[in-house]
Coordinates of C-alpha atoms in Angstrom, one line a residue:
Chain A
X996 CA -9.9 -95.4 -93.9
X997 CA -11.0 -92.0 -95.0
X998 CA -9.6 -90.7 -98.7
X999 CA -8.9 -86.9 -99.1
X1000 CA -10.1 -85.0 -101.7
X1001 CA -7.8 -85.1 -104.4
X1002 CA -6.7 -88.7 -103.9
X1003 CA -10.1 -90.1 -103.9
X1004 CA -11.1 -87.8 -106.8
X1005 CA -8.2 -89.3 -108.5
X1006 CA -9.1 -92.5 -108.4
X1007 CA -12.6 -91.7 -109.0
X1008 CA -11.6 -89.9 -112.4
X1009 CA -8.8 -92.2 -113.5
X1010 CA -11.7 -95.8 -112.8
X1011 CA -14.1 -93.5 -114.9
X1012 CA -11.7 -93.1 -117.8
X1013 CA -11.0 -96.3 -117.9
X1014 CA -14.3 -98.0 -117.8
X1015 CA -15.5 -95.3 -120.5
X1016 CA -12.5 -96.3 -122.9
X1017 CA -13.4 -100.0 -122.4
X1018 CA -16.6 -99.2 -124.1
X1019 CA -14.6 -97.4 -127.1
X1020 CA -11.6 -99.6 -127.0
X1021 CA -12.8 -103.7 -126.2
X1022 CA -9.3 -104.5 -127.7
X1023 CA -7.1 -102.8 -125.5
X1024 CA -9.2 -101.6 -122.1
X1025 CA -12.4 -104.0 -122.3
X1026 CA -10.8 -106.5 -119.9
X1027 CA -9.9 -103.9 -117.6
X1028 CA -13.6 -102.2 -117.8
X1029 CA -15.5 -106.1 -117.3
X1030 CA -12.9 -106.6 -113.9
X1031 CA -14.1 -102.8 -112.5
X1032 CA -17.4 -103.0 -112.8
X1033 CA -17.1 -106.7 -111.5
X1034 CA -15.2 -104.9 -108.6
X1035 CA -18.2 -102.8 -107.9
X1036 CA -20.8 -105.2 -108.2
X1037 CA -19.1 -106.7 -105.3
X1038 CA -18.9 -103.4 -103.2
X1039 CA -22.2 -102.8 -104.3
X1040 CA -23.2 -106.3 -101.7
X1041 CA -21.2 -104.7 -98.9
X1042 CA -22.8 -101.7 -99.0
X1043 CA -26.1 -103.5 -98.9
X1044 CA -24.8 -104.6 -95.3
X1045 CA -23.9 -100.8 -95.0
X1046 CA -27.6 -100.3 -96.4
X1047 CA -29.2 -102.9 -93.6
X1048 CA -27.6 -101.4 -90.5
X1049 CA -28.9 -98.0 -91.6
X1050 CA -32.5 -99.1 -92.4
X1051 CA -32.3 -100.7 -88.3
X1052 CA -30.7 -98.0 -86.9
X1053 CA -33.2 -95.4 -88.0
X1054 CA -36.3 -97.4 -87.3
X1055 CA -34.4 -98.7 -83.7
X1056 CA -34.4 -94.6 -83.3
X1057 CA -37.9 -94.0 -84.5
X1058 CA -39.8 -96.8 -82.1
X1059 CA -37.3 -95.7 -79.0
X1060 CA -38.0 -91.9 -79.6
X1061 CA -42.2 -91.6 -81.4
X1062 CA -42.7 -95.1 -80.4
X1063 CA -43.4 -95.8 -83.8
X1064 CA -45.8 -99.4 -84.3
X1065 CA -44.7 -99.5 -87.9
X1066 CA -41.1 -99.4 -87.3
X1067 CA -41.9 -102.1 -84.8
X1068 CA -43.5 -104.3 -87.2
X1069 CA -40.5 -103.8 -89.7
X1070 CA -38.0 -104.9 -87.1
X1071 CA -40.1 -108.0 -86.2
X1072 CA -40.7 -108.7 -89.9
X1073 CA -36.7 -108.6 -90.5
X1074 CA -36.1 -110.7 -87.9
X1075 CA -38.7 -113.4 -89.0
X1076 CA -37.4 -112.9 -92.2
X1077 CA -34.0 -113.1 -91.5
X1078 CA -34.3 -116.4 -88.9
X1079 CA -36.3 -118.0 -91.9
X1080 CA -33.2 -117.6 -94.7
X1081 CA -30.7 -118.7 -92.5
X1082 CA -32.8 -121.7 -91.6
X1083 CA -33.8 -122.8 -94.5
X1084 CA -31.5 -121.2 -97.1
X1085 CA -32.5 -118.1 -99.1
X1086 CA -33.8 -121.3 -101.8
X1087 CA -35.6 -123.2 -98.9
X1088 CA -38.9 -123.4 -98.5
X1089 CA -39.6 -121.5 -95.9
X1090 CA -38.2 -118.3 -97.9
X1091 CA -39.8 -119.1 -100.5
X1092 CA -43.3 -119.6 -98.9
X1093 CA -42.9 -116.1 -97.5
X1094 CA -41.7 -114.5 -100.7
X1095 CA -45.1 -116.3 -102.0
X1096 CA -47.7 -115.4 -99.7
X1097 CA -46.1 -112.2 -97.9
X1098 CA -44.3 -110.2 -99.9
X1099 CA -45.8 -111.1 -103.5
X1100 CA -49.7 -110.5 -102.4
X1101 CA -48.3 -107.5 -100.7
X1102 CA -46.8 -105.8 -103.4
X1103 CA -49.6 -106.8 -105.7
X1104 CA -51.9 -105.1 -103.2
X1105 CA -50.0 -102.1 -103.4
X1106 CA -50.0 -102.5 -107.5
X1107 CA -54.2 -102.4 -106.9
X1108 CA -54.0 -99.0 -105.1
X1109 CA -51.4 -97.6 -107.4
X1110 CA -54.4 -97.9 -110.0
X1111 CA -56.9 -96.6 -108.2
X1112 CA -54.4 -93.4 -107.3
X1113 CA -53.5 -93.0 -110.8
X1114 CA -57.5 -93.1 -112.0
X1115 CA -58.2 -90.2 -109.6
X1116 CA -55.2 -88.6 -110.1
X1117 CA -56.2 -88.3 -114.0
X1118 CA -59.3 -86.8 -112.7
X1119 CA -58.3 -84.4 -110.5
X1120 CA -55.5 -83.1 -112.7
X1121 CA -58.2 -80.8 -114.6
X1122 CA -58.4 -79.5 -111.1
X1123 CA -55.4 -78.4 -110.8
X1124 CA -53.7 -77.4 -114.1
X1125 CA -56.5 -75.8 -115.9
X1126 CA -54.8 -75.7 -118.8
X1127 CA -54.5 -77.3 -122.4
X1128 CA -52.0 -79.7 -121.7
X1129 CA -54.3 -81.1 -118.6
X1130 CA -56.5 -81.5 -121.2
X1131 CA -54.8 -82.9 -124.0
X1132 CA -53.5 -85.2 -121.1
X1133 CA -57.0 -86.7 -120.0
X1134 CA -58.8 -86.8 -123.3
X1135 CA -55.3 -89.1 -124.4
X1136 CA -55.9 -91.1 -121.4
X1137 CA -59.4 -91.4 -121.7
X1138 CA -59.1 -92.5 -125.7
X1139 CA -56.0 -95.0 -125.2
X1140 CA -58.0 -96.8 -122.1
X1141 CA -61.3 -96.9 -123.9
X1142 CA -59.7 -98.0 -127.0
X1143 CA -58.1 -101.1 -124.7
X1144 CA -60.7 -102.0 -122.4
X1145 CA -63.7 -104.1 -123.4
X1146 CA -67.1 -102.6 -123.5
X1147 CA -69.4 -105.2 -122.6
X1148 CA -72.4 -102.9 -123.6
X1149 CA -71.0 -101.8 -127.2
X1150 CA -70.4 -103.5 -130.2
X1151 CA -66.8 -103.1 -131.4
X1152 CA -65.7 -99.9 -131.8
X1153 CA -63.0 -99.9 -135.1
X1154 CA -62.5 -95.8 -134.6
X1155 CA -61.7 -95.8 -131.1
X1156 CA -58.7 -98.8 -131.7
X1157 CA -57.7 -96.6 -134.6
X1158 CA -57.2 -93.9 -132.4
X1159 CA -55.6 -95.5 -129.8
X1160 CA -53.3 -97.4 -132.2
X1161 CA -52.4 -93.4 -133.5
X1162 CA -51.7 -92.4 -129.8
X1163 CA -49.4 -95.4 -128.7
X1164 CA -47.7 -96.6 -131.9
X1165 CA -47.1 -92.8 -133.3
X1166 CA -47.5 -90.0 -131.1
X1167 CA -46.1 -91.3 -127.6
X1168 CA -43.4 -92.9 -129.6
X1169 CA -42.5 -89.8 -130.9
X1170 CA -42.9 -88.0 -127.9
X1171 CA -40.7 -90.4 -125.6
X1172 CA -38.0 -90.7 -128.2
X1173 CA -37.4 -86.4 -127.9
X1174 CA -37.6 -86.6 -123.9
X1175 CA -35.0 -89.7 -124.3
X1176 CA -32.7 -88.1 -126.8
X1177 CA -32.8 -84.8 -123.8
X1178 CA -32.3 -87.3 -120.8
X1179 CA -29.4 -89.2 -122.9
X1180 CA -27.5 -85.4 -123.6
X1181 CA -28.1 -84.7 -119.9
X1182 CA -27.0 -88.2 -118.5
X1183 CA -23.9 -87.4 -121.0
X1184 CA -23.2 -83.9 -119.6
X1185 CA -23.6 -85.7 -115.8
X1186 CA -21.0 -88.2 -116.6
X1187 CA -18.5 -86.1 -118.2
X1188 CA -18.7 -83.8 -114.9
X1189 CA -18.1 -86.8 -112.8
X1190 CA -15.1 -87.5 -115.2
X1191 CA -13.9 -83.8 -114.7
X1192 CA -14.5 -83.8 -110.8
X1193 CA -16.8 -81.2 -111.2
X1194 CA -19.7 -83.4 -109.8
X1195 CA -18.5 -85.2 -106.3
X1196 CA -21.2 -87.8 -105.3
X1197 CA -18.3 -89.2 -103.0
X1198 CA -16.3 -87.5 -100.1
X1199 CA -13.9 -85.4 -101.3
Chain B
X893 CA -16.5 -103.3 -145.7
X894 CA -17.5 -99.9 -146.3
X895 CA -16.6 -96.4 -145.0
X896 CA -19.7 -95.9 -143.0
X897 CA -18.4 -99.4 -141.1
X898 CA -14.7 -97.8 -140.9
X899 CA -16.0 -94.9 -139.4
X900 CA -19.0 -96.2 -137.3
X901 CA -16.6 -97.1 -133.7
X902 CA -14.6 -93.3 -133.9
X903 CA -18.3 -91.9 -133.5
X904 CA -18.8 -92.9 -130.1
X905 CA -15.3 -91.3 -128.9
X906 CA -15.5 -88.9 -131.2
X907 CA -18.9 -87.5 -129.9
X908 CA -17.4 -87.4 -126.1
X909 CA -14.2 -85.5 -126.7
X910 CA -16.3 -83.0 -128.6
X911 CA -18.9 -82.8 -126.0
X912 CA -16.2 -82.8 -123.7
X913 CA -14.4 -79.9 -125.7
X914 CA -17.6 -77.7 -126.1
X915 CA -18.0 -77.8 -122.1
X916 CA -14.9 -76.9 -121.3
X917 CA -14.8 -74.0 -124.1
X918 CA -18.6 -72.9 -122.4
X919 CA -17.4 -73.1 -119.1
X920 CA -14.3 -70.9 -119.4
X921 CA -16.1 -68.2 -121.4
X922 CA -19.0 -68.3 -119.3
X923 CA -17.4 -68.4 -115.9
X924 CA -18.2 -64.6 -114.5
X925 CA -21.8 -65.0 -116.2
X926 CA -22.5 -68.8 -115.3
X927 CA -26.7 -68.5 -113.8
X928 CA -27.4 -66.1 -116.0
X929 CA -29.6 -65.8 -119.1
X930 CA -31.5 -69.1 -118.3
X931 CA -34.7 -69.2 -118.7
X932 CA -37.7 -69.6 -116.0
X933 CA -38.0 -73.6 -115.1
X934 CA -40.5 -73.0 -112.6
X935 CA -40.3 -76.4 -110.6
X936 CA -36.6 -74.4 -109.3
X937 CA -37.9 -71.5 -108.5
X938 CA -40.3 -72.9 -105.7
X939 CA -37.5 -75.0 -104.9
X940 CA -35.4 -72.0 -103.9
X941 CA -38.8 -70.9 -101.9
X942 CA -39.1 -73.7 -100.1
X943 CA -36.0 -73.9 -99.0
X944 CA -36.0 -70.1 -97.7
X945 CA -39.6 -70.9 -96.2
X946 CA -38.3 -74.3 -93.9
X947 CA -35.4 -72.1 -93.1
X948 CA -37.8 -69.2 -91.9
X949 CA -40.7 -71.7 -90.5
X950 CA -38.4 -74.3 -88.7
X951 CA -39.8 -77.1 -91.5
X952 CA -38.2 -80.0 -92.4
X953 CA -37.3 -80.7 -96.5
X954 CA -37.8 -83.9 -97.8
X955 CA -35.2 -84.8 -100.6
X956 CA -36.1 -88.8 -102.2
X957 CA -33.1 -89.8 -104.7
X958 CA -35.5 -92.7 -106.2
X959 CA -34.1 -96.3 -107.1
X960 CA -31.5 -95.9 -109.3
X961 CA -28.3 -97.0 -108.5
X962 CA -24.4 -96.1 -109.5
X963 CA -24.0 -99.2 -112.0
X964 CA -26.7 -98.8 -114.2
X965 CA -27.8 -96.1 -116.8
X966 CA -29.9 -94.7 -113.9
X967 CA -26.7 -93.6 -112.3
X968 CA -26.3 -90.2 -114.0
X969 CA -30.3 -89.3 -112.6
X970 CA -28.8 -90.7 -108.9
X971 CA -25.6 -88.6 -109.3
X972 CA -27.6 -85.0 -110.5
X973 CA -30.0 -85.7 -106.8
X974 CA -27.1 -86.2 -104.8
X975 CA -25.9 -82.7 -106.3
X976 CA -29.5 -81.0 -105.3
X977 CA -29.3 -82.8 -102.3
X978 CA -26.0 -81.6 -101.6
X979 CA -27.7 -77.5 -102.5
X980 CA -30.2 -78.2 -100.9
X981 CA -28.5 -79.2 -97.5
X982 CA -26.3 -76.5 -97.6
X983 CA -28.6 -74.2 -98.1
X984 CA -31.1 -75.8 -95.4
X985 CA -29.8 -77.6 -93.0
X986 CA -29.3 -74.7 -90.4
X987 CA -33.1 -74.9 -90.1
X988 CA -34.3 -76.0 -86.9
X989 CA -35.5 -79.5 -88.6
X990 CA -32.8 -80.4 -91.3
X991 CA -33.4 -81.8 -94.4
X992 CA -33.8 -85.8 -94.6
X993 CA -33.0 -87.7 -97.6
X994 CA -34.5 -91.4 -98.7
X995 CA -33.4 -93.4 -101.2
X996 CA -34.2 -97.1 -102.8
X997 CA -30.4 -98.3 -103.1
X998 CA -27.8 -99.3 -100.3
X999 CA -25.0 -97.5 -102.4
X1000 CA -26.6 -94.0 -102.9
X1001 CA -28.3 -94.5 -99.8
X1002 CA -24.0 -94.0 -98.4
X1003 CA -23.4 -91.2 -100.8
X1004 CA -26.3 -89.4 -99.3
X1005 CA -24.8 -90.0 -95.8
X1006 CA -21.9 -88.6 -97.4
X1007 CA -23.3 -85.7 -99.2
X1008 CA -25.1 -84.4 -96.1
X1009 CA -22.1 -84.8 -93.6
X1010 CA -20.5 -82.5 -96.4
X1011 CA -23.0 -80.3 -96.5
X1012 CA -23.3 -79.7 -92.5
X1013 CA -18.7 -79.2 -92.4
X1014 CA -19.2 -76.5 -95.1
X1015 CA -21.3 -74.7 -92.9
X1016 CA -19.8 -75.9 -89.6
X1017 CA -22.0 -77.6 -87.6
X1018 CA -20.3 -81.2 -88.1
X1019 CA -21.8 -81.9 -84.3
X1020 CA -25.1 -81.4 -85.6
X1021 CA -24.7 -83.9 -88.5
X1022 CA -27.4 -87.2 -88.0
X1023 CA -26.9 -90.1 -89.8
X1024 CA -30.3 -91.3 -89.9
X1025 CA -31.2 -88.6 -91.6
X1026 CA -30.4 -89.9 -95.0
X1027 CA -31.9 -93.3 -94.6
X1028 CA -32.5 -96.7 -97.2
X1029 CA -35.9 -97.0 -97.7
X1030 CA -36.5 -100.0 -99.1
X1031 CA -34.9 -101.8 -102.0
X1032 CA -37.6 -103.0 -104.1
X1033 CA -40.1 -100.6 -106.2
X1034 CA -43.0 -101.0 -103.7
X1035 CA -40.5 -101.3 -100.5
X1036 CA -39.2 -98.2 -100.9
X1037 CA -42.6 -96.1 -101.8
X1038 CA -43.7 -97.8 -98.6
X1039 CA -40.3 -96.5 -96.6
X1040 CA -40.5 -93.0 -98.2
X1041 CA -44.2 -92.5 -97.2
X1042 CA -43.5 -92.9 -94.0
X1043 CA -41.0 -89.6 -94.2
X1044 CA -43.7 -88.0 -96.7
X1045 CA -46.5 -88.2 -93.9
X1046 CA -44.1 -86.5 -91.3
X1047 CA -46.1 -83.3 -90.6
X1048 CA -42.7 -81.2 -90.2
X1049 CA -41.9 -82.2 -93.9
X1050 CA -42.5 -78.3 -95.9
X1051 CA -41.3 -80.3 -99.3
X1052 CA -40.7 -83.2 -100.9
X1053 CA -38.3 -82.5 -103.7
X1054 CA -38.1 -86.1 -105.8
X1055 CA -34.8 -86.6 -107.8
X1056 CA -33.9 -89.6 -109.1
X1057 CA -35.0 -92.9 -111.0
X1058 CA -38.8 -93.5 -110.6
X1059 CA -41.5 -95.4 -111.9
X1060 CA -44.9 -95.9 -111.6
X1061 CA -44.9 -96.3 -107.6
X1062 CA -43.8 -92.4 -107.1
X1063 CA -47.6 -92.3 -108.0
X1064 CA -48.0 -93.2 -104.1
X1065 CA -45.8 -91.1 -102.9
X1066 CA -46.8 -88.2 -104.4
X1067 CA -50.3 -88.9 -104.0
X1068 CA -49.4 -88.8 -99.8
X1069 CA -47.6 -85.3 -100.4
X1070 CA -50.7 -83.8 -101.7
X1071 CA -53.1 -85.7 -99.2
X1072 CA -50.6 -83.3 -96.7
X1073 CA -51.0 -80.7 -98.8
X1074 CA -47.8 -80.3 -98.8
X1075 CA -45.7 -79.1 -101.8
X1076 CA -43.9 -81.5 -104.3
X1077 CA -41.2 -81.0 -106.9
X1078 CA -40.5 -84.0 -108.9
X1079 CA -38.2 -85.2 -112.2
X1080 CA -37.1 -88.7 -113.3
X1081 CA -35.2 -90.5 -116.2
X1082 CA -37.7 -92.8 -116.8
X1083 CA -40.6 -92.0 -119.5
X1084 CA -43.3 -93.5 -117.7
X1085 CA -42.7 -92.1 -114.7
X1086 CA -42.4 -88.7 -116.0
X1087 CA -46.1 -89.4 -117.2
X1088 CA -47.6 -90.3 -113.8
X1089 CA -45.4 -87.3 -112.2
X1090 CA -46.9 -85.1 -114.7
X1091 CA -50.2 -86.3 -113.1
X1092 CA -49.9 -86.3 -109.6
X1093 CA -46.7 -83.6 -108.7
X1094 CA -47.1 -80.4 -108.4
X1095 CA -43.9 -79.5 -110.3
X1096 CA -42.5 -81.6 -112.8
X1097 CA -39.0 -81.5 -114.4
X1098 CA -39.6 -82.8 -117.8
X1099 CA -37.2 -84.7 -120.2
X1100 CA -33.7 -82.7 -119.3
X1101 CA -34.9 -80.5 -117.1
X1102 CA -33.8 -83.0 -114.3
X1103 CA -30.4 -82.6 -115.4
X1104 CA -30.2 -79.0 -115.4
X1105 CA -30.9 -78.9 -111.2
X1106 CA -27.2 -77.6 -110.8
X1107 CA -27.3 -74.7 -112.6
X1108 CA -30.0 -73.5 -111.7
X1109 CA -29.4 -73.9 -108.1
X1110 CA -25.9 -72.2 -108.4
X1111 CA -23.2 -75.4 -108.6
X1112 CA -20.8 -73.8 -110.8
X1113 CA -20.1 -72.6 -114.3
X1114 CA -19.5 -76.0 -115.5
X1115 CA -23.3 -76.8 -114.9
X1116 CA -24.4 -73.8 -117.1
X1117 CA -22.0 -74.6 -119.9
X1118 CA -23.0 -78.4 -119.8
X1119 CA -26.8 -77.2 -120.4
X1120 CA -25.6 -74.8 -123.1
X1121 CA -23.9 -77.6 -125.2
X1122 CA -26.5 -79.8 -124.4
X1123 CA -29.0 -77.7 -126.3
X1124 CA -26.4 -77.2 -129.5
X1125 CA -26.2 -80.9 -129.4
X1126 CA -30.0 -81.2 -129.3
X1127 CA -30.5 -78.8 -132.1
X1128 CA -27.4 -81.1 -134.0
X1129 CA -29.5 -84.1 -133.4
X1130 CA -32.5 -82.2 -134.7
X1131 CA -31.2 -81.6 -138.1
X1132 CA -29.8 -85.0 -138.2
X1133 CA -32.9 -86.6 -137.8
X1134 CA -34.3 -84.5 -140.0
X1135 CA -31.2 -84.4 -142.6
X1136 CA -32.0 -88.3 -142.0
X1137 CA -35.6 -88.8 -143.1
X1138 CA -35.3 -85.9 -146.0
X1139 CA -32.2 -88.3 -147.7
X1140 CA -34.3 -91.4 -147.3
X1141 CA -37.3 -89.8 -149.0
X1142 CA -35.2 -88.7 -152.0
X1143 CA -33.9 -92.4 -151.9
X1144 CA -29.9 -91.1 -151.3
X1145 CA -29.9 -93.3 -147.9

């Protein structure tokens, strides 16, 4: 079923109202608010099936058209994964054997490049921003990591734990409180536009 | 119970409606001068570039809405990239290689969907519309830095603009972009991925900046006033902590 515009932004407007006074009023709306967003949890599932067709489709499309091996490898891997869930359960063994030695030592693997691509990242930001913030950037880095890691050749070093302690417990604190409290105003002004209907995510 | 109890749950509601107020007050007044008098954010101006450049070249745009999803306090970073997305589209998609959007949840993966079959009826090419092009790339962290690199490595991608919720992992994406050498524009919600993007992206929106993607790409006059009462509120928050820590130093609070 398709909605049109103004009855779908309707709806959209009215469930946001509602679910925003739940939070204000618990006395009077909070029931209402809990039974929405338990509504959309649920949707939320059904569009995962909505999620898993499209994720097939497009690499169906990508091995049938470039003749893409890694697209291959994703639909075999889904299938394998999917025969061994609805063998043995999503609890079973055999899920949880390839949740242990697949996926887990894969994404861990990924975790050990990320480092690696963060490291020279640091390094080559100098490179490209040649400016005092790049600085300020690397020489922060570069004290909070040598005030952490253990220098086998060095005796303790109290100043550089000091000045980590400085960086971490003061100044980043600081500094990620003021970019918060300027994500928090915009995620504020982006919900009240979705409550207006001046932001549509959804057809309409 | 004291006053500052009686008062403390009207703050919450209070704080909306004025908000609320404020926006609509901007937005009326401002409405023939909404885009104007903003100042330079220059992570939008080479967006605008690189969308007139695919247009020109024939290149594909890249647009990655992160992990967030619509029931979380991520949504509001999800919603502002499906609005770029939707500019961006627009604005692109009569290129000869249409934009192509990722994202790391099933639900904004559909909005996407949505948001570029939109986009291709309001310039009306519907036929041309492909559903695959705004795909699910994966649904963990990892899994969907994997999916997206795949797009990222495509060598008819001109830009990867990355909007959305991101952590550490958009370290990998990025890191592909540049190996491409290939242009990327990047802002998230979360702290620590702001950090790594600061590192690795090209362009970074930092802190608010992410939010302020509609005006500056031209959404409407309610985008503009929402960025001009965000910045009274800020300076209001200002004092307050300031007003704050002053009063506890003289012992009052």
């Amino acid at each position: 079923m398709k909605l049109r515009a103004p009855f779908s932004t309707i709806v959209a407007v009215l469930s946001g109202l509602v679910v925003l006074g739940g939070y204000f009023f618990p006395q009077f709306l909070g029931e209402v608010r809990v039974t929405m967003l338990r509504w959309a949890v649920v949707m939320t599932a059904f569009a995962l099936l909505a999620g898993v067709y499209n994720l097939l489709s497009v690499h169906i499309r990508k091995m049938q058209r470039e003749k893409n091996a890694y697209s291959g490898i994703l639909l075999i891997s889904f299938v394998v994964a999917l025969g061994f869930v609805l063998v043995s359960g999503p609890t079973g063994p055999w899920a949880l054997w390839m949740a242990q030695y697949v996926q887990v030592p894969l994404e861990a693997s990924m975790f050990a490049v990320l480092a690696v691509v963060l490291a020279y990242a640091s390094a080559r930001l100098l490179y490209r921003r040649t400016n005092l913030l790049a600085v300020v950037f690397v020489v922060t880095t570069l004290v909070v990591l040598m005030g952490m890691a253990p220098l086998y050749l060095f005796p303790e070093v109290q100043w550089m734990q000091g000045a980590r302690n400085l960086v971490t417990q003061v100044l980043a604190v600081g500094g990620a409180r003021g970019i918060l409290l300027g994500v928090a105003l915009g995620v504020v002004a982006t919900g009240l536009r979705v409550l207006m209907g001046a932001d549509r995510p959804y057809e309409g | 119970m004291n006053v500052s109890d009686l008062l403390m749950p009207y703050v919450g509601p209070a704080f909306v409606i004025l908000f609320f107020g404020s926006m609509v007050v901007f937005a009326i007044l401002g409405r023939k001068s909404a885009g104007k008098y903003l100042r330079e954010i220059p992570a939008f101006t080479k967006l605008r570039h690189a969308v007139g450049l695919a247009v020109e070249a024939g290149t594909r745009l890249h647009v990655s809405l992160g992990r967030g999803n619509m029931i979380s306090s991520s949504s509001a970073s999800a919603v502002m990239g499906i609005t770029i997305l939707e500019r961006v589209a627009r604005a692109a998609s009569i290129s000869d290689r249409p934009p192509v959007a990722t994202s790391g949840d099933p639900v904004v993966a559909l909005l996407s969907q949505d948001t570029m079959r939109r986009a291709y009826r309001f310039i009306g090419a519907d036929t041309r519309f492909d559903p695959s092009s705004a795909q699910l790339a994966g649904v963990t962290p990892f899994s969907y830095a994997a999916g997206t690199l795949s797009v990222v490595q495509d060598s008819q991608v001109s830009a990867n603009v990355l909007v959305g919720h991101f952590g550490s992992e958009v370290a990998l994406i990025t890191d592909a972009a540049e190996r491409n050498g290939v242009l990327t524009i990047a802002g998230t919600d979360d702290v620590s991925g702001q950090a790594v993007l600061y590192a690795t992206a090209e362009e970074t929106l930092i802190g608010e900046e992410l939010f302020a993607g509609g005006a500056y790409l031209g959404a409407g006059s309610l985008h503009t006033a929402s960025l001009r009462v965000q910045d009274i509120f800020r300076w209001l928050l200002v004092a307050a902590i300031l007003g704050g820590a002053a009063l506890k130093m003289v012992g009052i609070l």
